[in-house]
Amino acid sequence: LLSAFVVSLFPLNYFFQFLYYTDVGSTLFILLCYYEHLKSNYYLSALYSAIAVFFRQTNIVWTVFCVGLVILN
């Protein structure tokens, strides 16, 4: 019953989590990084960004995006 509930909420996450297992954690930490940026908590945002880069090195693009937003502000 729980598995059916999870599949109905977000089927892509359920099926591709086993194939691309780093996507879930990577997305979580990038979103946390952006959320903390919006709250102007830059140290925590940098920490989440570093963790996201350790998950996937392609997250450096999103990290540069957040740094660019800080520079523009």
PDB file of N, CA, C and O in Angstrom:
ATOM      1  N   LEU A   1       0.829  -1.190   0.000  1.00  0.00           N
ATOM      2  CA  LEU A   1       0.000   0.000   0.000  1.00  0.00           C
ATOM      3  C   LEU A   1       0.877   1.258   0.000  1.00  0.00           C
ATOM      4  O   LEU A   1       0.599   2.201  -0.728  1.00  0.00           O
ATOM      5  N   LEU A   2       1.935   1.236   0.786  1.00  0.00           N
ATOM      6  CA  LEU A   2       2.830   2.398   0.835  1.00  0.00           C
ATOM      7  C   LEU A   2       3.545   2.601  -0.495  1.00  0.00           C
ATOM      8  O   LEU A   2       3.695   3.724  -0.969  1.00  0.00           O
ATOM      9  N   SER A   3       3.953   1.518  -1.110  1.00  0.00           N
ATOM     10  CA  SER A   3       4.636   1.613  -2.396  1.00  0.00           C
ATOM     11  C   SER A   3       3.707   2.198  -3.465  1.00  0.00           C
ATOM     12  O   SER A   3       4.130   3.029  -4.272  1.00  0.00           O
ATOM     13  N   ALA A   4       2.464   1.787  -3.470  1.00  0.00           N
ATOM     14  CA  ALA A   4       1.492   2.330  -4.430  1.00  0.00           C
ATOM     15  C   ALA A   4       1.263   3.819  -4.185  1.00  0.00           C
ATOM     16  O   ALA A   4       1.113   4.600  -5.125  1.00  0.00           O
ATOM     17  N   PHE A   5       1.260   4.220  -2.931  1.00  0.00           N
ATOM     18  CA  PHE A   5       1.091   5.622  -2.584  1.00  0.00           C
ATOM     19  C   PHE A   5       2.262   6.454  -3.097  1.00  0.00           C
ATOM     20  O   PHE A   5       2.079   7.532  -3.663  1.00  0.00           O
ATOM     21  N   VAL A   6       3.474   5.951  -2.921  1.00  0.00           N
ATOM     22  CA  VAL A   6       4.667   6.658  -3.379  1.00  0.00           C
ATOM     23  C   VAL A   6       4.670   6.772  -4.902  1.00  0.00           C
ATOM     24  O   VAL A   6       4.984   7.819  -5.460  1.00  0.00           O
ATOM     25  N   VAL A   7       4.313   5.711  -5.592  1.00  0.00           N
ATOM     26  CA  VAL A   7       4.286   5.727  -7.056  1.00  0.00           C
ATOM     27  C   VAL A   7       3.250   6.718  -7.556  1.00  0.00           C
ATOM     28  O   VAL A   7       3.464   7.433  -8.534  1.00  0.00           O
ATOM     29  N   SER A   8       2.114   6.802  -6.884  1.00  0.00           N
ATOM     30  CA  SER A   8       1.074   7.727  -7.324  1.00  0.00           C
ATOM     31  C   SER A   8       1.455   9.177  -7.073  1.00  0.00           C
ATOM     32  O   SER A   8       1.020  10.068  -7.791  1.00  0.00           O
ATOM     33  N   LEU A   9       2.278   9.445  -6.069  1.00  0.00           N
ATOM     34  CA  LEU A   9       2.678  10.822  -5.794  1.00  0.00           C
ATOM     35  C   LEU A   9       3.721  11.326  -6.789  1.00  0.00           C
ATOM     36  O   LEU A   9       3.618  12.428  -7.299  1.00  0.00           O
ATOM     37  N   PHE A  10       4.726  10.523  -7.047  1.00  0.00           N
ATOM     38  CA  PHE A  10       5.786  10.966  -7.937  1.00  0.00           C
ATOM     39  C   PHE A  10       6.412   9.756  -8.617  1.00  0.00           C
ATOM     40  O   PHE A  10       7.441   9.242  -8.173  1.00  0.00           O
ATOM     41  N   PRO A  11       5.813   9.307  -9.707  1.00  0.00           N
ATOM     42  CA  PRO A  11       6.277   8.058 -10.336  1.00  0.00           C
ATOM     43  C   PRO A  11       7.688   8.136 -10.907  1.00  0.00           C
ATOM     44  O   PRO A  11       8.415   7.161 -10.859  1.00  0.00           O
ATOM     45  N   LEU A  12       8.096   9.286 -11.422  1.00  0.00           N
ATOM     46  CA  LEU A  12       9.450   9.377 -11.983  1.00  0.00           C
ATOM     47  C   LEU A  12      10.507   9.173 -10.915  1.00  0.00           C
ATOM     48  O   LEU A  12      11.524   8.528 -11.144  1.00  0.00           O
ATOM     49  N   ASN A  13      10.266   9.725  -9.757  1.00  0.00           N
ATOM     50  CA  ASN A  13      11.212   9.556  -8.662  1.00  0.00           C
ATOM     51  C   ASN A  13      11.314   8.091  -8.256  1.00  0.00           C
ATOM     52  O   ASN A  13      12.398   7.583  -7.992  1.00  0.00           O
ATOM     53  N   TYR A  14      10.213   7.400  -8.220  1.00  0.00           N
ATOM     54  CA  TYR A  14      10.215   5.998  -7.807  1.00  0.00           C
ATOM     55  C   TYR A  14      10.983   5.127  -8.801  1.00  0.00           C
ATOM     56  O   TYR A  14      11.797   4.303  -8.416  1.00  0.00           O
ATOM     57  N   PHE A  15      10.745   5.303 -10.101  1.00  0.00           N
ATOM     58  CA  PHE A  15      11.339   4.416 -11.090  1.00  0.00           C
ATOM     59  C   PHE A  15      12.800   4.744 -11.391  1.00  0.00           C
ATOM     60  O   PHE A  15      13.605   3.854 -11.601  1.00  0.00           O
ATOM     61  N   PHE A  16      13.141   6.013 -11.429  1.00  0.00           N
ATOM     62  CA  PHE A  16      14.503   6.381 -11.802  1.00  0.00           C
ATOM     63  C   PHE A  16      15.430   6.512 -10.618  1.00  0.00           C
ATOM     64  O   PHE A  16      16.617   6.750 -10.785  1.00  0.00           O
ATOM     65  N   GLN A  17      14.928   6.388  -9.415  1.00  0.00           N
ATOM     66  CA  GLN A  17      15.772   6.473  -8.229  1.00  0.00           C
ATOM     67  C   GLN A  17      16.789   5.337  -8.200  1.00  0.00           C
ATOM     68  O   GLN A  17      17.909   5.515  -7.753  1.00  0.00           O
ATOM     69  N   PHE A  18      16.429   4.188  -8.710  1.00  0.00           N
ATOM     70  CA  PHE A  18      17.335   3.045  -8.683  1.00  0.00           C
ATOM     71  C   PHE A  18      18.355   3.101  -9.821  1.00  0.00           C
ATOM     72  O   PHE A  18      19.458   2.593  -9.680  1.00  0.00           O
ATOM     73  N   LEU A  19      17.986   3.747 -10.932  1.00  0.00           N
ATOM     74  CA  LEU A  19      18.894   3.853 -12.062  1.00  0.00           C
ATOM     75  C   LEU A  19      19.874   5.014 -11.864  1.00  0.00           C
ATOM     76  O   LEU A  19      21.077   4.869 -12.025  1.00  0.00           O
ATOM     77  N   TYR A  20      19.333   6.164 -11.520  1.00  0.00           N
ATOM     78  CA  TYR A  20      20.146   7.361 -11.281  1.00  0.00           C
ATOM     79  C   TYR A  20      20.017   7.711  -9.801  1.00  0.00           C
ATOM     80  O   TYR A  20      19.298   8.635  -9.423  1.00  0.00           O
ATOM     81  N   TYR A  21      20.704   7.009  -8.968  1.00  0.00           N
ATOM     82  CA  TYR A  21      20.507   7.122  -7.524  1.00  0.00           C
ATOM     83  C   TYR A  21      21.023   8.436  -6.955  1.00  0.00           C
ATOM     84  O   TYR A  21      20.660   8.811  -5.855  1.00  0.00           O
ATOM     85  N   THR A  22      21.851   9.160  -7.683  1.00  0.00           N
ATOM     86  CA  THR A  22      22.360  10.427  -7.155  1.00  0.00           C
ATOM     87  C   THR A  22      21.434  11.595  -7.454  1.00  0.00           C
ATOM     88  O   THR A  22      21.612  12.672  -6.887  1.00  0.00           O
ATOM     89  N   ASP A  23      20.456  11.414  -8.320  1.00  0.00           N
ATOM     90  CA  ASP A  23      19.578  12.524  -8.695  1.00  0.00           C
ATOM     91  C   ASP A  23      18.755  13.042  -7.529  1.00  0.00           C
ATOM     92  O   ASP A  23      18.558  14.250  -7.391  1.00  0.00           O
ATOM     93  N   VAL A  24      18.269  12.161  -6.696  1.00  0.00           N
ATOM     94  CA  VAL A  24      17.388  12.568  -5.605  1.00  0.00           C
ATOM     95  C   VAL A  24      18.146  13.427  -4.592  1.00  0.00           C
ATOM     96  O   VAL A  24      17.709  14.527  -4.232  1.00  0.00           O
ATOM     97  N   GLY A  25      19.297  12.968  -4.149  1.00  0.00           N
ATOM     98  CA  GLY A  25      20.087  13.734  -3.200  1.00  0.00           C
ATOM     99  C   GLY A  25      20.625  15.015  -3.805  1.00  0.00           C
ATOM    100  O   GLY A  25      20.661  16.064  -3.157  1.00  0.00           O
ATOM    101  N   SER A  26      21.032  14.934  -5.055  1.00  0.00           N
ATOM    102  CA  SER A  26      21.558  16.101  -5.750  1.00  0.00           C
ATOM    103  C   SER A  26      20.506  17.197  -5.854  1.00  0.00           C
ATOM    104  O   SER A  26      20.776  18.361  -5.545  1.00  0.00           O
ATOM    105  N   THR A  27      19.309  16.829  -6.255  1.00  0.00           N
ATOM    106  CA  THR A  27      18.225  17.794  -6.380  1.00  0.00           C
ATOM    107  C   THR A  27      17.840  18.374  -5.029  1.00  0.00           C
ATOM    108  O   THR A  27      17.589  19.575  -4.902  1.00  0.00           O
ATOM    109  N   LEU A  28      17.823  17.541  -4.009  1.00  0.00           N
ATOM    110  CA  LEU A  28      17.497  18.003  -2.666  1.00  0.00           C
ATOM    111  C   LEU A  28      18.463  19.087  -2.207  1.00  0.00           C
ATOM    112  O   LEU A  28      18.043  20.157  -1.745  1.00  0.00           O
ATOM    113  N   PHE A  29      19.757  18.851  -2.351  1.00  0.00           N
ATOM    114  CA  PHE A  29      20.727  19.812  -1.848  1.00  0.00           C
ATOM    115  C   PHE A  29      20.806  21.069  -2.700  1.00  0.00           C
ATOM    116  O   PHE A  29      21.062  22.159  -2.177  1.00  0.00           O
ATOM    117  N   ILE A  30      20.553  20.965  -3.986  1.00  0.00           N
ATOM    118  CA  ILE A  30      20.504  22.167  -4.821  1.00  0.00           C
ATOM    119  C   ILE A  30      19.296  23.017  -4.444  1.00  0.00           C
ATOM    120  O   ILE A  30      19.389  24.249  -4.342  1.00  0.00           O
ATOM    121  N   LEU A  31      18.162  22.384  -4.206  1.00  0.00           N
ATOM    122  CA  LEU A  31      16.986  23.149  -3.795  1.00  0.00           C
ATOM    123  C   LEU A  31      17.168  23.758  -2.413  1.00  0.00           C
ATOM    124  O   LEU A  31      16.726  24.884  -2.162  1.00  0.00           O
ATOM    125  N   LEU A  32      17.825  23.045  -1.510  1.00  0.00           N
ATOM    126  CA  LEU A  32      18.123  23.618  -0.197  1.00  0.00           C
ATOM    127  C   LEU A  32      19.085  24.799  -0.322  1.00  0.00           C
ATOM    128  O   LEU A  32      18.940  25.806   0.385  1.00  0.00           O
ATOM    129  N   CYS A  33      20.050  24.676  -1.212  1.00  0.00           N
ATOM    130  CA  CYS A  33      20.991  25.764  -1.462  1.00  0.00           C
ATOM    131  C   CYS A  33      20.247  27.004  -1.944  1.00  0.00           C
ATOM    132  O   CYS A  33      20.462  28.110  -1.437  1.00  0.00           O
ATOM    133  N   TYR A  34      19.353  26.842  -2.886  1.00  0.00           N
ATOM    134  CA  TYR A  34      18.603  27.983  -3.423  1.00  0.00           C
ATOM    135  C   TYR A  34      17.647  28.559  -2.380  1.00  0.00           C
ATOM    136  O   TYR A  34      17.493  29.771  -2.262  1.00  0.00           O
ATOM    137  N   TYR A  35      17.042  27.693  -1.590  1.00  0.00           N
ATOM    138  CA  TYR A  35      16.132  28.145  -0.531  1.00  0.00           C
ATOM    139  C   TYR A  35      16.878  28.985   0.503  1.00  0.00           C
ATOM    140  O   TYR A  35      16.398  30.049   0.913  1.00  0.00           O
ATOM    141  N   GLU A  36      18.038  28.527   0.912  1.00  0.00           N
ATOM    142  CA  GLU A  36      18.815  29.291   1.885  1.00  0.00           C
ATOM    143  C   GLU A  36      19.333  30.592   1.275  1.00  0.00           C
ATOM    144  O   GLU A  36      19.480  31.591   1.967  1.00  0.00           O
ATOM    145  N   HIS A  37      19.596  30.576  -0.022  1.00  0.00           N
ATOM    146  CA  HIS A  37      19.983  31.811  -0.704  1.00  0.00           C
ATOM    147  C   HIS A  37      18.845  32.823  -0.647  1.00  0.00           C
ATOM    148  O   HIS A  37      19.071  34.008  -0.396  1.00  0.00           O
ATOM    149  N   LEU A  38      17.628  32.357  -0.876  1.00  0.00           N
ATOM    150  CA  LEU A  38      16.475  33.260  -0.828  1.00  0.00           C
ATOM    151  C   LEU A  38      16.258  33.832   0.570  1.00  0.00           C
ATOM    152  O   LEU A  38      15.758  34.948   0.708  1.00  0.00           O
ATOM    153  N   LYS A  39      16.636  33.076   1.588  1.00  0.00           N
ATOM    154  CA  LYS A  39      16.528  33.555   2.970  1.00  0.00           C
ATOM    155  C   LYS A  39      17.751  34.361   3.391  1.00  0.00           C
ATOM    156  O   LYS A  39      17.824  34.784   4.538  1.00  0.00           O
ATOM    157  N   SER A  40      18.700  34.574   2.486  1.00  0.00           N
ATOM    158  CA  SER A  40      19.946  35.311   2.715  1.00  0.00           C
ATOM    159  C   SER A  40      20.826  34.662   3.779  1.00  0.00           C
ATOM    160  O   SER A  40      21.549  35.338   4.509  1.00  0.00           O
ATOM    161  N   ASN A  41      20.767  33.358   3.865  1.00  0.00           N
ATOM    162  CA  ASN A  41      21.637  32.600   4.757  1.00  0.00           C
ATOM    163  C   ASN A  41      22.729  31.972   3.884  1.00  0.00           C
ATOM    164  O   ASN A  41      22.660  30.811   3.509  1.00  0.00           O
ATOM    165  N   TYR A  42      23.746  32.776   3.574  1.00  0.00           N
ATOM    166  CA  TYR A  42      24.713  32.399   2.546  1.00  0.00           C
ATOM    167  C   TYR A  42      25.684  31.309   2.979  1.00  0.00           C
ATOM    168  O   TYR A  42      26.135  30.527   2.153  1.00  0.00           O
ATOM    169  N   TYR A  43      26.009  31.242   4.259  1.00  0.00           N
ATOM    170  CA  TYR A  43      26.930  30.201   4.715  1.00  0.00           C
ATOM    171  C   TYR A  43      26.299  28.813   4.606  1.00  0.00           C
ATOM    172  O   TYR A  43      26.939  27.862   4.155  1.00  0.00           O
ATOM    173  N   LEU A  44      25.045  28.714   5.008  1.00  0.00           N
ATOM    174  CA  LEU A  44      24.355  27.435   4.892  1.00  0.00           C
ATOM    175  C   LEU A  44      24.097  27.083   3.428  1.00  0.00           C
ATOM    176  O   LEU A  44      24.178  25.919   3.036  1.00  0.00           O
ATOM    177  N   SER A  45      23.828  28.092   2.627  1.00  0.00           N
ATOM    178  CA  SER A  45      23.654  27.883   1.191  1.00  0.00           C
ATOM    179  C   SER A  45      24.935  27.342   0.564  1.00  0.00           C
ATOM    180  O   SER A  45      24.896  26.437  -0.274  1.00  0.00           O
ATOM    181  N   ALA A  46      26.070  27.873   0.964  1.00  0.00           N
ATOM    182  CA  ALA A  46      27.352  27.389   0.444  1.00  0.00           C
ATOM    183  C   ALA A  46      27.622  25.961   0.883  1.00  0.00           C
ATOM    184  O   ALA A  46      28.153  25.152   0.116  1.00  0.00           O
ATOM    185  N   LEU A  47      27.241  25.633   2.114  1.00  0.00           N
ATOM    186  CA  LEU A  47      27.423  24.263   2.599  1.00  0.00           C
ATOM    187  C   LEU A  47      26.585  23.281   1.787  1.00  0.00           C
ATOM    188  O   LEU A  47      27.080  22.241   1.344  1.00  0.00           O
ATOM    189  N   TYR A  48      25.317  23.624   1.573  1.00  0.00           N
ATOM    190  CA  TYR A  48      24.453  22.753   0.770  1.00  0.00           C
ATOM    191  C   TYR A  48      24.950  22.642  -0.665  1.00  0.00           C
ATOM    192  O   TYR A  48      24.865  21.581  -1.284  1.00  0.00           O
ATOM    193  N   SER A  49      25.475  23.716  -1.174  1.00  0.00           N
ATOM    194  CA  SER A  49      26.010  23.698  -2.526  1.00  0.00           C
ATOM    195  C   SER A  49      27.219  22.769  -2.627  1.00  0.00           C
ATOM    196  O   SER A  49      27.362  22.015  -3.594  1.00  0.00           O
ATOM    197  N   ALA A  50      28.090  22.811  -1.637  1.00  0.00           N
ATOM    198  CA  ALA A  50      29.260  21.929  -1.635  1.00  0.00           C
ATOM    199  C   ALA A  50      28.846  20.472  -1.546  1.00  0.00           C
ATOM    200  O   ALA A  50      29.411  19.609  -2.236  1.00  0.00           O
ATOM    201  N   ILE A  51      27.847  20.180  -0.738  1.00  0.00           N
ATOM    202  CA  ILE A  51      27.356  18.799  -0.636  1.00  0.00           C
ATOM    203  C   ILE A  51      26.760  18.361  -1.973  1.00  0.00           C
ATOM    204  O   ILE A  51      26.976  17.230  -2.423  1.00  0.00           O
ATOM    205  N   ALA A  52      26.033  19.263  -2.634  1.00  0.00           N
ATOM    206  CA  ALA A  52      25.443  18.933  -3.932  1.00  0.00           C
ATOM    207  C   ALA A  52      26.518  18.653  -4.973  1.00  0.00           C
ATOM    208  O   ALA A  52      26.368  17.755  -5.807  1.00  0.00           O
ATOM    209  N   VAL A  53      27.607  19.399  -4.923  1.00  0.00           N
ATOM    210  CA  VAL A  53      28.705  19.164  -5.875  1.00  0.00           C
ATOM    211  C   VAL A  53      29.367  17.823  -5.601  1.00  0.00           C
ATOM    212  O   VAL A  53      29.804  17.139  -6.529  1.00  0.00           O
ATOM    213  N   PHE A  54      29.433  17.407  -4.337  1.00  0.00           N
ATOM    214  CA  PHE A  54      29.978  16.081  -4.037  1.00  0.00           C
ATOM    215  C   PHE A  54      29.068  14.966  -4.561  1.00  0.00           C
ATOM    216  O   PHE A  54      29.546  13.892  -4.916  1.00  0.00           O
ATOM    217  N   PHE A  55      27.757  15.218  -4.616  1.00  0.00           N
ATOM    218  CA  PHE A  55      26.852  14.238  -5.203  1.00  0.00           C
ATOM    219  C   PHE A  55      27.081  14.131  -6.706  1.00  0.00           C
ATOM    220  O   PHE A  55      27.207  13.040  -7.236  1.00  0.00           O
ATOM    221  N   ARG A  56      27.066  15.268  -7.364  1.00  0.00           N
ATOM    222  CA  ARG A  56      27.258  15.329  -8.812  1.00  0.00           C
ATOM    223  C   ARG A  56      28.061  16.554  -9.159  1.00  0.00           C
ATOM    224  O   ARG A  56      27.711  17.657  -8.772  1.00  0.00           O
ATOM    225  N   GLN A  57      29.101  16.369  -9.919  1.00  0.00           N
ATOM    226  CA  GLN A  57      29.966  17.481 -10.260  1.00  0.00           C
ATOM    227  C   GLN A  57      29.291  18.458 -11.216  1.00  0.00           C
ATOM    228  O   GLN A  57      29.699  19.610 -11.307  1.00  0.00           O
ATOM    229  N   THR A  58      28.256  18.037 -11.920  1.00  0.00           N
ATOM    230  CA  THR A  58      27.551  18.946 -12.822  1.00  0.00           C
ATOM    231  C   THR A  58      26.738  19.989 -12.057  1.00  0.00           C
ATOM    232  O   THR A  58      26.263  20.958 -12.649  1.00  0.00           O
ATOM    233  N   ASN A  59      26.596  19.819 -10.750  1.00  0.00           N
ATOM    234  CA  ASN A  59      25.884  20.808  -9.950  1.00  0.00           C
ATOM    235  C   ASN A  59      26.678  22.091  -9.778  1.00  0.00           C
ATOM    236  O   ASN A  59      26.166  23.057  -9.226  1.00  0.00           O
ATOM    237  N   ILE A  60      27.898  22.108 -10.262  1.00  0.00           N
ATOM    238  CA  ILE A  60      28.682  23.333 -10.196  1.00  0.00           C
ATOM    239  C   ILE A  60      28.001  24.427 -11.005  1.00  0.00           C
ATOM    240  O   ILE A  60      28.115  25.614 -10.691  1.00  0.00           O
ATOM    241  N   VAL A  61      27.244  24.053 -12.023  1.00  0.00           N
ATOM    242  CA  VAL A  61      26.505  25.029 -12.830  1.00  0.00           C
ATOM    243  C   VAL A  61      25.471  25.740 -11.964  1.00  0.00           C
ATOM    244  O   VAL A  61      25.339  26.966 -12.012  1.00  0.00           O
ATOM    245  N   TRP A  62      24.738  24.995 -11.159  1.00  0.00           N
ATOM    246  CA  TRP A  62      23.740  25.597 -10.271  1.00  0.00           C
ATOM    247  C   TRP A  62      24.409  26.390  -9.157  1.00  0.00           C
ATOM    248  O   TRP A  62      23.869  27.403  -8.698  1.00  0.00           O
ATOM    249  N   THR A  63      25.562  25.955  -8.731  1.00  0.00           N
ATOM    250  CA  THR A  63      26.306  26.699  -7.723  1.00  0.00           C
ATOM    251  C   THR A  63      26.741  28.052  -8.277  1.00  0.00           C
ATOM    252  O   THR A  63      26.610  29.081  -7.608  1.00  0.00           O
ATOM    253  N   VAL A  64      27.222  28.062  -9.507  1.00  0.00           N
ATOM    254  CA  VAL A  64      27.606  29.320 -10.153  1.00  0.00           C
ATOM    255  C   VAL A  64      26.380  30.213 -10.329  1.00  0.00           C
ATOM    256  O   VAL A  64      26.465  31.440 -10.188  1.00  0.00           O
ATOM    257  N   PHE A  65      25.232  29.618 -10.605  1.00  0.00           N
ATOM    258  CA  PHE A  65      23.994  30.381 -10.717  1.00  0.00           C
ATOM    259  C   PHE A  65      23.677  31.093  -9.406  1.00  0.00           C
ATOM    260  O   PHE A  65      23.350  32.296  -9.400  1.00  0.00           O
ATOM    261  N   CYS A  66      23.776  30.381  -8.284  1.00  0.00           N
ATOM    262  CA  CYS A  66      23.504  30.998  -6.981  1.00  0.00           C
ATOM    263  C   CYS A  66      24.538  32.072  -6.646  1.00  0.00           C
ATOM    264  O   CYS A  66      24.189  33.114  -6.093  1.00  0.00           O
ATOM    265  N   VAL A  67      25.788  31.837  -6.993  1.00  0.00           N
ATOM    266  CA  VAL A  67      26.824  32.849  -6.774  1.00  0.00           C
ATOM    267  C   VAL A  67      26.529  34.080  -7.619  1.00  0.00           C
ATOM    268  O   VAL A  67      26.689  35.221  -7.167  1.00  0.00           O
ATOM    269  N   GLY A  68      26.098  33.868  -8.843  1.00  0.00           N
ATOM    270  CA  GLY A  68      25.728  34.991  -9.710  1.00  0.00           C
ATOM    271  C   GLY A  68      24.575  35.804  -9.146  1.00  0.00           C
ATOM    272  O   GLY A  68      24.564  37.035  -9.246  1.00  0.00           O
ATOM    273  N   LEU A  69      23.613  35.131  -8.538  1.00  0.00           N
ATOM    274  CA  LEU A  69      22.511  35.853  -7.908  1.00  0.00           C
ATOM    275  C   LEU A  69      22.983  36.694  -6.740  1.00  0.00           C
ATOM    276  O   LEU A  69      22.505  37.814  -6.517  1.00  0.00           O
ATOM    277  N   VAL A  70      23.945  36.163  -5.978  1.00  0.00           N
ATOM    278  CA  VAL A  70      24.501  36.929  -4.855  1.00  0.00           C
ATOM    279  C   VAL A  70      25.230  38.161  -5.384  1.00  0.00           C
ATOM    280  O   VAL A  70      25.095  39.269  -4.837  1.00  0.00           O
ATOM    281  N   ILE A  71      25.974  38.017  -6.455  1.00  0.00           N
ATOM    282  CA  ILE A  71      26.717  39.141  -7.024  1.00  0.00           C
ATOM    283  C   ILE A  71      25.748  40.196  -7.559  1.00  0.00           C
ATOM    284  O   ILE A  71      25.958  41.400  -7.376  1.00  0.00           O
ATOM    285  N   LEU A  72      24.682  39.762  -8.200  1.00  0.00           N
ATOM    286  CA  LEU A  72      23.706  40.709  -8.741  1.00  0.00           C
ATOM    287  C   LEU A  72      22.948  41.450  -7.639  1.00  0.00           C
ATOM    288  O   LEU A  72      22.526  42.590  -7.839  1.00  0.00           O
ATOM    289  N   ASN A  73      22.784  40.813  -6.505  1.00  0.00           N
ATOM    290  CA  ASN A  73      22.087  41.480  -5.397  1.00  0.00           C
ATOM    291  C   ASN A  73      23.007  42.467  -4.743  1.00  0.00           C
ATOM    292  O   ASN A  73      22.652  43.418  -4.158  1.00  0.00           O
TER     293      ASN A  73
END
